[in-house]
PDB file of C-alpha atoms in Angstrom:
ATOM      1  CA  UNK P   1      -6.082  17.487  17.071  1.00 90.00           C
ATOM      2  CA  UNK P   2      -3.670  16.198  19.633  1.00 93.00           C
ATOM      3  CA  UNK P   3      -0.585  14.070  18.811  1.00 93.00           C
ATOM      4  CA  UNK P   4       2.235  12.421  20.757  1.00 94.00           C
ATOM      5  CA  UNK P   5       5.568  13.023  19.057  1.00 93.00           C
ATOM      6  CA  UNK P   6       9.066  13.834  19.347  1.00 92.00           C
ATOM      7  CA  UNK P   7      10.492  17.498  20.258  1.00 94.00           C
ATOM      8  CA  UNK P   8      14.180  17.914  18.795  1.00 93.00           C
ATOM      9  CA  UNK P   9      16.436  19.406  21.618  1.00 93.00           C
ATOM     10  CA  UNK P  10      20.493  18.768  22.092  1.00 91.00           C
ATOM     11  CA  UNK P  11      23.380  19.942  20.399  1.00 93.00           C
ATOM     12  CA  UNK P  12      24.632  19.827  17.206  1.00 93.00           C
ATOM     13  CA  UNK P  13      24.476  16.492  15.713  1.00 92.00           C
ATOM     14  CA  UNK P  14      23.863  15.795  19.080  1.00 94.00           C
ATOM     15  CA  UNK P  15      20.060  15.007  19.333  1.00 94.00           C
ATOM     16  CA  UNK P  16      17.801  13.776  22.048  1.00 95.00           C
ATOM     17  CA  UNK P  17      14.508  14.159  22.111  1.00 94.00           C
ATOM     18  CA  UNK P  18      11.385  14.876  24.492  1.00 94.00           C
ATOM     19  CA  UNK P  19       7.779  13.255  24.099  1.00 94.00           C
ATOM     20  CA  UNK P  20       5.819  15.535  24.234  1.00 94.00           C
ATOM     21  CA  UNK P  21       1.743  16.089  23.416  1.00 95.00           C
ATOM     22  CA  UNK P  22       0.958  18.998  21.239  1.00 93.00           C
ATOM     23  CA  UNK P  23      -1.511  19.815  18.702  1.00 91.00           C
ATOM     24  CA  UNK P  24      -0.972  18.013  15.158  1.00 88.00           C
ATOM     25  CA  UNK P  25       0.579  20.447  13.202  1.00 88.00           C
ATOM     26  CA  UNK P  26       2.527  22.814  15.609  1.00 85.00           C
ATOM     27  CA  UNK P  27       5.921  23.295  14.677  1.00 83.00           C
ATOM     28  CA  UNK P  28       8.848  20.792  15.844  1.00 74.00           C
ATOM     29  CA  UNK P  29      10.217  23.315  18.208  1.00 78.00           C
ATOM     30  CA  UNK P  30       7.196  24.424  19.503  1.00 80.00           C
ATOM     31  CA  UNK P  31       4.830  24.840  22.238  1.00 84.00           C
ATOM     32  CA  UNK P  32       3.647  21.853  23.842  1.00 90.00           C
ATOM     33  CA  UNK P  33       0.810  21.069  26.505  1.00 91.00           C
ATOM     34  CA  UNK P  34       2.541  18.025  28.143  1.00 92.00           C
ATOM     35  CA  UNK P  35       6.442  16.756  28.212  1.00 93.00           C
ATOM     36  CA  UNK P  36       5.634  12.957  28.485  1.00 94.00           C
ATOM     37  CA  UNK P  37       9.277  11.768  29.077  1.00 94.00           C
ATOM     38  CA  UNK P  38      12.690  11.788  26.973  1.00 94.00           C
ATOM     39  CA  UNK P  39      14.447  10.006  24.311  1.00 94.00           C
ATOM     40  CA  UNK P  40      18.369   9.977  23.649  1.00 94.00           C
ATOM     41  CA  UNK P  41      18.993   7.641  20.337  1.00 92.00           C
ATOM     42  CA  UNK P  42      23.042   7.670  21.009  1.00 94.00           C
ATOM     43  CA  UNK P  43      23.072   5.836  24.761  1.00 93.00           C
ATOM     44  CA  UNK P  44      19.209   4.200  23.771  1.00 91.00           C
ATOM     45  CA  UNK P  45      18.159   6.171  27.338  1.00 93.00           C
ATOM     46  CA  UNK P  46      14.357   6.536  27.218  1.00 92.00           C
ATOM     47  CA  UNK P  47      12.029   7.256  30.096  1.00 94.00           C
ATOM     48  CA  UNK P  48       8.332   7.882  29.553  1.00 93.00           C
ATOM     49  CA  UNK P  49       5.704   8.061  32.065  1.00 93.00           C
ATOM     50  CA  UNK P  50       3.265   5.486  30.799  1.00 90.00           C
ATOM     51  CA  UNK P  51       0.187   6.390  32.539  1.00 93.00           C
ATOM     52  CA  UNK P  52       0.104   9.895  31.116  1.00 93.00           C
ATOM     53  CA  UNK P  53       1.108   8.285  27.733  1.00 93.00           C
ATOM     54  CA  UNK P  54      -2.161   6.130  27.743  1.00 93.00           C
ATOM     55  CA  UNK P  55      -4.341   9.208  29.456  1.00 94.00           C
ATOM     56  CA  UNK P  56      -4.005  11.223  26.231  1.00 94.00           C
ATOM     57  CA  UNK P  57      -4.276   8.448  24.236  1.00 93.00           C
ATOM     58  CA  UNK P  58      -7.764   7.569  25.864  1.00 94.00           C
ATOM     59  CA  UNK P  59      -8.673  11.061  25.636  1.00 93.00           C
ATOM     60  CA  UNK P  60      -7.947  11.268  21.326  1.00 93.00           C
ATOM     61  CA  UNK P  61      -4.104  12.315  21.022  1.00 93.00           C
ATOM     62  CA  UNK P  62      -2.564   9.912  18.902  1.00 94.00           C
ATOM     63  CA  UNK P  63       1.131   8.987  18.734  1.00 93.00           C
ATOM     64  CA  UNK P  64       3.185   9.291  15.185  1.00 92.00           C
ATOM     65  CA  UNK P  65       5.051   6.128  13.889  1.00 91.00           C
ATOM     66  CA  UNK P  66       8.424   6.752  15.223  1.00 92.00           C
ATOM     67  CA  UNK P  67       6.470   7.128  19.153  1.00 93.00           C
ATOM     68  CA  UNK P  68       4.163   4.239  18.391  1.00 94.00           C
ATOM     69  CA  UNK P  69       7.098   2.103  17.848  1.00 93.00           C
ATOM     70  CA  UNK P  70       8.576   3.510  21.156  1.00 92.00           C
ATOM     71  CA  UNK P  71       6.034   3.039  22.948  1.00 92.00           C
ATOM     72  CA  UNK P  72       5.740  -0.558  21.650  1.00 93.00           C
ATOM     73  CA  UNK P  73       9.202  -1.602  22.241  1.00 91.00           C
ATOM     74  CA  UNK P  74       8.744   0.267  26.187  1.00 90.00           C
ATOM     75  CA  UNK P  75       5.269  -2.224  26.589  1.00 88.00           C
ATOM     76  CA  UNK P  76       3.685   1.277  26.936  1.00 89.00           C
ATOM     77  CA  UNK P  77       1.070   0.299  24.471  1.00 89.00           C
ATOM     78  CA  UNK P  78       0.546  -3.175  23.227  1.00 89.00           C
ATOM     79  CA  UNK P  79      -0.037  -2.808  19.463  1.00 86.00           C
ATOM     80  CA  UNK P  80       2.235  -4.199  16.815  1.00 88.00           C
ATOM     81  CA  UNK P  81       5.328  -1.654  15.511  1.00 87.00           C
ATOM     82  CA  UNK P  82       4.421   0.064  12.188  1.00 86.00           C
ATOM     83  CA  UNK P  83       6.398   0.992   9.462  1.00 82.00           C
ATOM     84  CA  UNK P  84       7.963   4.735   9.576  1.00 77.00           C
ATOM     85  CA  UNK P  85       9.944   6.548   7.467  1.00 73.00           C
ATOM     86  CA  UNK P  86       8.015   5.961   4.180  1.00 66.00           C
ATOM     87  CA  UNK P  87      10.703   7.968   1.223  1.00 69.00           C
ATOM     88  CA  UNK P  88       9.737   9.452  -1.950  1.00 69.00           C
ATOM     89  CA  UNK P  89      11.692   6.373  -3.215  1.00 71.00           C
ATOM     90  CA  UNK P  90      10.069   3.501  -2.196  1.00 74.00           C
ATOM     91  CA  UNK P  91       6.548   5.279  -3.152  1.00 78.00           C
ATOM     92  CA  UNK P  92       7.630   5.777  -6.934  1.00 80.00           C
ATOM     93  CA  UNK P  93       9.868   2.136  -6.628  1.00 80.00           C
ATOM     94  CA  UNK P  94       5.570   0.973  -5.013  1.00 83.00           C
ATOM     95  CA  UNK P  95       4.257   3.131  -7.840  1.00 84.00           C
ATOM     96  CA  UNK P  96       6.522   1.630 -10.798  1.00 86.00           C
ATOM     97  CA  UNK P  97       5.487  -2.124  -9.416  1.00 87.00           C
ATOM     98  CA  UNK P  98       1.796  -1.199  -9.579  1.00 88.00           C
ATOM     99  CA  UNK P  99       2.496   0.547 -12.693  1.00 89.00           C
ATOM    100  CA  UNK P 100       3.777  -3.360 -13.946  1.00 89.00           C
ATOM    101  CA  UNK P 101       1.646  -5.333 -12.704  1.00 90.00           C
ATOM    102  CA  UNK P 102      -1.641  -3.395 -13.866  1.00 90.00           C
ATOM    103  CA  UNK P 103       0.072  -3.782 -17.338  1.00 90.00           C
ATOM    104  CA  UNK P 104       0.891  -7.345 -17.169  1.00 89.00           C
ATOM    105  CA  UNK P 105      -2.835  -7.498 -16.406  1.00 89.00           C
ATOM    106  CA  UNK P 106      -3.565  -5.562 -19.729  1.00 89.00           C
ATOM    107  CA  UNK P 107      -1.702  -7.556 -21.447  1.00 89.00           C
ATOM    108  CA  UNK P 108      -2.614 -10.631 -20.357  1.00 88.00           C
ATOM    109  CA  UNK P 109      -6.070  -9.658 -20.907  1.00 88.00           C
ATOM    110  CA  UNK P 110      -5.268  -8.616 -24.645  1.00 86.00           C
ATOM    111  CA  UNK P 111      -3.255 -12.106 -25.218  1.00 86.00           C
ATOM    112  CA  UNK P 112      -6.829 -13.706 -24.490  1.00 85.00           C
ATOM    113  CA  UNK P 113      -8.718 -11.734 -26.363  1.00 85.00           C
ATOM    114  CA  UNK P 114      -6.130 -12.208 -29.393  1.00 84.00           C
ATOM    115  CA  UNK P 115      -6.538 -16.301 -28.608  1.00 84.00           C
ATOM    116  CA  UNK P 116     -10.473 -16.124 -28.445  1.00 82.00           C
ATOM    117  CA  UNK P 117     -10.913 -14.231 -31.668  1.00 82.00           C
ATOM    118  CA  UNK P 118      -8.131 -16.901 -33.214  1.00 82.00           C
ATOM    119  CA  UNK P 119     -10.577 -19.888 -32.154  1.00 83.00           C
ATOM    120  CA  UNK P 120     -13.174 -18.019 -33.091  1.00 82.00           C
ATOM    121  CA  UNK P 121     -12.037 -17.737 -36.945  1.00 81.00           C
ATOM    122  CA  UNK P 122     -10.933 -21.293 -36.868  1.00 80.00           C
ATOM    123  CA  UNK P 123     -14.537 -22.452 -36.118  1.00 78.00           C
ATOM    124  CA  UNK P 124     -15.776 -20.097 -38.306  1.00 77.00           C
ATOM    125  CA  UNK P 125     -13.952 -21.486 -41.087  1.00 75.00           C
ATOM    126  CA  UNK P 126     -14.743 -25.053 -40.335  1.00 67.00           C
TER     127      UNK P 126
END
């Protein structure tokens, strides 16, 4: 499977990248089948060829989050930006909130139950 995504080159601490087209899970460095235009994040320089860009994407490569959102913000694509980045951190802080709330749930749900069975003995004793 194809993808659109970012090729590391530059200097030390120096980057700019390329956008390139290459299959999925190829290596950062690696080959490539298309160079699609360039990316410098220090002087915000970008040039990509937009036709090309939206040929592969009609014929099944698909860009990662960090292109999507370039593309977006170049009007290469019109599609809303997505979030990137996802850390370890915010998926266990995500995790510990579900974690919470499914136990607020269970509680709530044994409160009830306490209350019913409550009313229950006070009709019962009536």
């Amino acid at each position: 499977m194809l993808a659109i995504k970012l090729k590391r080159i530059g200097k030390k601490k120096q980057p700019s990248y390329r956008i390139v087209v290459a299959e999925k899970k190829s290596k950062a460095n690696g080959g490539f089948v298309e160079d699609l235009g360039f990316f410098n994040p220090h002087s915000k320089e970008k040039k990509i060829e937009g036709e090309r860009v939206n040929y592969w994407i009609k014929n099944g490569a698909k860009p990662t989050e960090t292109v999507h959102n370039l593309l977006v913000s170049e009007s290469v694509i019109l599609n809303a930006k997505v979030k990137s980045h996802s850390t370890r951190r915010r998926k266990k802080h995500i995790e510990k909130e579900e974690k919470a709330k499914a136990e607020a749930v269970l509680q709530a749900q044994k409160e009830v139950e306490v209350e019913v069975k409550v009313e229950e003995e006070e009709k019962k004793e009536e």
